[in-house]
Coordinates of C-alpha atoms in Angstrom, one line a residue:
M1 CA -25.7 -10.9 8.5
S2 CA -21.4 -12.2 8.2
A3 CA -21.1 -10.6 5.1
R4 CA -21.9 -7.5 6.3
I5 CA -20.6 -7.6 9.5
R6 CA -17.0 -8.3 7.2
S7 CA -17.9 -4.9 5.1
D8 CA -17.8 -2.6 8.0
I9 CA -15.2 -4.4 10.5
E10 CA -13.2 -3.7 6.3
R11 CA -14.3 -0.5 5.8
R12 CA -13.0 0.3 9.6
I13 CA -9.6 -1.1 9.1
L14 CA -9.5 0.3 5.2
S15 CA -10.6 3.7 6.8
G16 CA -8.2 4.6 9.3
E17 CA -10.4 4.2 12.0
W18 CA -8.8 0.8 13.2
A19 CA -4.7 1.1 13.1
P20 CA -3.3 -2.3 12.8
G21 CA -2.5 -3.5 16.1
Y22 CA -6.2 -2.2 16.9
R23 CA -8.5 -5.7 19.5
I24 CA -11.6 -5.6 17.2
P25 CA -14.3 -6.3 19.4
I26 CA -14.9 -9.5 21.1
E27 CA -17.2 -12.2 20.0
R28 CA -20.6 -12.0 22.0
E29 CA -19.3 -7.4 21.8
L30 CA -20.1 -8.5 18.2
M31 CA -22.6 -10.7 18.5
E32 CA -24.2 -7.9 20.6
T33 CA -24.1 -5.1 18.3
Y34 CA -26.1 -6.9 15.4
D35 CA -27.7 -9.3 17.7
C36 CA -27.0 -12.4 16.1
A37 CA -25.1 -16.0 16.9
R38 CA -21.7 -16.5 17.2
M39 CA -21.3 -18.4 14.7
T40 CA -21.9 -15.9 12.2
V41 CA -19.8 -13.8 13.9
N42 CA -16.7 -16.3 13.1
K43 CA -17.8 -16.4 9.8
A44 CA -17.4 -12.8 9.2
L45 CA -13.7 -13.0 11.3
V46 CA -13.0 -16.4 9.3
A47 CA -12.8 -14.4 5.8
L48 CA -11.5 -11.3 7.7
A49 CA -8.6 -13.6 8.6
A50 CA -8.1 -15.5 5.0
S51 CA -8.2 -11.9 3.5
G52 CA -5.0 -11.0 6.6
L53 CA -6.9 -7.9 7.2
I54 CA -7.0 -9.2 10.5
E55 CA -4.8 -12.2 13.3
R56 CA -7.0 -13.6 15.3
R57 CA -4.5 -15.2 18.4
R58 CA -5.9 -17.9 20.5
R59 CA -7.1 -16.9 24.4
A60 CA -6.6 -12.9 23.4
G61 CA -8.8 -12.0 20.3
S62 CA -8.1 -10.0 17.0
F63 CA -6.4 -7.3 16.1
V64 CA -6.3 -5.4 12.7
S65 CA -3.1 -7.1 11.0
Q66 CA 0.1 -5.2 10.5
P67 CA 2.5 -4.4 7.0
L68 CA 4.6 -6.8 7.4
V69 CA 6.2 -8.4 4.9
Q70 CA 9.1 -12.2 5.2
S71 CA 12.2 -12.3 3.2
A72 CA 12.0 -9.4 1.5
V73 CA 15.6 -8.4 -0.1
I74 CA 14.8 -5.1 0.2
E75 CA 12.1 -3.3 2.7
I76 CA 9.0 -0.8 1.5
S77 CA 10.9 2.3 1.9
D78 CA 9.1 5.9 2.8
V79 CA 10.4 8.4 -0.3
R80 CA 9.8 10.9 2.3
A81 CA 11.1 9.9 5.0
E82 CA 14.6 9.0 2.7
V83 CA 14.6 12.9 1.9
E84 CA 14.5 13.5 5.9
A85 CA 17.1 11.2 6.6
I86 CA 20.0 13.4 4.5
G87 CA 18.8 15.7 6.3
Q88 CA 17.0 17.3 3.1
T89 CA 13.2 19.7 3.3
Y90 CA 10.4 16.8 1.3
S91 CA 7.8 17.7 -0.6
L92 CA 5.3 16.7 -3.0
E93 CA 4.7 17.8 -6.9
I94 CA 1.4 15.8 -8.3
L95 CA 1.4 15.6 -12.1
S96 CA -1.5 13.8 -12.9
R97 CA -4.1 12.1 -10.3
R98 CA -7.2 10.3 -12.8
Q99 CA -9.8 7.8 -11.6
R100 CA -10.3 5.3 -14.3
T101 CA -11.2 1.8 -15.2
S102 CA -8.6 -0.6 -15.7
T103 CA -6.5 -0.1 -19.3
A104 CA -4.9 -4.0 -20.7
S105 CA -1.5 -2.4 -19.5
D106 CA -2.9 -1.8 -16.1
M107 CA -4.9 -5.0 -15.2
K108 CA -1.1 -6.3 -16.4
R109 CA 1.1 -4.4 -13.9
L110 CA -2.3 -5.0 -11.0
D111 CA -2.1 -9.3 -12.7
V112 CA -6.9 -9.3 -12.1
Q113 CA -8.1 -10.3 -15.4
T114 CA -11.4 -7.5 -15.6
P115 CA -11.2 -4.5 -15.6
R116 CA -12.0 -3.3 -11.9
P117 CA -11.6 0.8 -11.7
V118 CA -7.9 2.5 -10.7
L119 CA -6.4 5.4 -9.1
A120 CA -4.3 6.3 -10.6
V121 CA -1.2 8.7 -9.9
L122 CA 1.9 10.1 -11.6
C123 CA 3.7 12.6 -8.8
R124 CA 7.3 13.6 -8.5
H125 CA 9.2 13.5 -4.8
L126 CA 11.6 16.7 -4.1
A127 CA 14.9 17.0 -2.2
G128 CA 14.7 20.7 -1.8
K129 CA 15.2 21.7 -5.0
R130 CA 16.4 19.0 -6.5
V131 CA 14.6 15.9 -7.9
H132 CA 14.5 12.3 -5.6
A133 CA 12.4 10.2 -7.3
F134 CA 9.9 9.6 -10.2
E135 CA 6.7 8.0 -9.0
D136 CA 3.9 6.0 -10.9
R137 CA 1.9 4.5 -8.5
L138 CA -2.5 2.4 -9.3
I139 CA -4.1 1.8 -6.7
D140 CA -6.6 -0.7 -7.2
L141 CA -9.9 1.2 -5.7
V142 CA -12.0 -2.4 -5.3
S143 CA -9.2 -2.5 -2.5
V144 CA -8.7 0.2 -1.1
P145 CA -11.8 2.4 -2.2
D146 CA -10.6 5.2 0.7
A147 CA -8.4 5.8 -2.0
A148 CA -10.4 7.4 -4.5
E149 CA -11.5 9.9 -2.4
L150 CA -7.5 12.3 -1.5
T151 CA -5.7 14.3 -3.1
F152 CA -2.9 13.0 -1.3
E153 CA -1.5 16.8 -0.8
K154 CA -0.8 16.4 3.3
D155 CA 0.7 12.3 2.5
P156 CA 2.0 10.8 -0.4
P157 CA 0.7 8.1 -2.1
G158 CA 3.4 5.6 -0.9
T159 CA 2.8 6.5 2.7
W160 CA -0.4 7.2 3.4
L161 CA -0.5 2.8 1.3
R162 CA 1.7 2.3 4.8
E163 CA 0.1 3.6 7.6
H164 CA -3.7 2.6 6.0
V165 CA -3.7 -0.3 4.4
P166 CA -2.6 -4.0 5.2
W167 CA -1.0 -5.7 3.5
S168 CA 0.1 -9.7 3.1
E169 CA 2.6 -10.1 0.7
A170 CA 4.5 -8.1 -1.0
E171 CA 7.9 -8.8 -4.3
N172 CA 9.9 -5.6 -5.4
R173 CA 11.9 -6.1 -9.1
I174 CA 14.7 -3.7 -9.4
S175 CA 16.5 -2.9 -12.3
A176 CA 18.4 0.0 -14.2
L177 CA 17.6 1.8 -17.5
N178 CA 18.5 4.2 -19.9
A179 CA 16.8 8.1 -19.5
D180 CA 14.2 8.4 -22.3
A181 CA 13.2 11.6 -23.5
A182 CA 9.7 11.4 -20.6
L183 CA 11.3 10.4 -17.8
S184 CA 14.8 12.6 -17.9
A185 CA 12.0 15.4 -17.8
H186 CA 9.8 13.9 -14.5
L187 CA 13.9 13.9 -13.2
G188 CA 15.7 16.9 -14.5
V189 CA 18.6 14.4 -15.6
K190 CA 19.9 14.5 -19.2
E191 CA 18.7 11.6 -21.4
G192 CA 20.2 8.7 -21.4
A193 CA 21.7 9.1 -18.4
A194 CA 21.9 6.0 -15.9
C195 CA 18.1 5.6 -13.7
L196 CA 17.2 3.0 -11.3
Q197 CA 13.7 1.3 -11.0
V198 CA 12.5 -0.7 -8.8
E199 CA 9.0 -1.7 -8.9
R200 CA 6.9 -3.4 -6.5
S201 CA 3.3 -4.7 -6.2
T202 CA 1.5 -5.5 -3.0
W203 CA -1.6 -7.5 -2.9
R204 CA -4.1 -8.7 0.3
G205 CA -4.6 -11.9 0.4
A206 CA -5.3 -12.6 -3.5
Q207 CA -6.5 -9.0 -4.0
P208 CA -4.1 -6.8 -5.6
I209 CA -3.4 -3.3 -3.5
T210 CA -1.0 -1.2 -5.4
A211 CA 1.7 -1.3 -8.1
V212 CA 4.1 1.1 -8.3
R213 CA 7.2 2.5 -10.3
M214 CA 9.8 4.2 -9.1
Y215 CA 12.5 5.8 -10.3
Y216 CA 15.7 7.3 -9.4
P217 CA 18.6 9.6 -11.1
G218 CA 21.5 6.4 -10.8
D219 CA 23.8 9.3 -8.8
T220 CA 22.7 9.9 -6.4
Y221 CA 20.6 6.5 -5.1
R222 CA 21.9 3.4 -4.0
L223 CA 19.8 0.1 -2.0
V224 CA 20.8 -1.8 0.3
A225 CA 19.8 -5.2 1.7
H226 CA 21.5 -5.6 5.1
F227 CA 20.3 -9.6 6.6
S228 CA 20.9 -12.1 8.2
P229 CA 21.4 -16.6 7.6
K230 CA 18.1 -17.3 8.3
G231 CA 17.1 -18.9 11.6
N232 CA 19.9 -16.2 13.2

């Protein structure tokens, strides 16, 4: 029964029905709903808290975790918001969207040891008529099963994940490179042009959520980190 309770709560969180900050029904309500003992309910909530999906607060109850990460060099940005912030009209062009069993390369990117279902998305983010960024993203369908049904016509992949999928840890890797033939075509820049690559991975507990590579034209994009000494 505890597995069923955990699965039901997890489904509501991952589907977006219960958004970050939503107060989970108290233990007594869950006991009545599932006709089970307090120990059974507590076991499910402990497991959900350990996975990073919920936060348990003494005397206040349990809440869907906020998607926050501490001590990040740069925050997890929203590409649509970036474009709109500079006064440009945002649009998304989906180049490919494929569900597949993870390849060896996919498993390396997700840092997993066994094959699993993934959603692979290639898309371009446009600022007006100019390419703002090219995105190469993998979404782990074990952790985020609802993504299998998405077409991303309403929200780009990163925006949807930010708003619907809580995470507990993230890693950014930033590098410079020169565009090869394929990347130059995707970004609309000359072959050999300087580009910025931002690789990002997010997890919930030990489970991967997504691994994405974002590519930006080097002459139109910059990263800025504003911070203060720890503890200030």
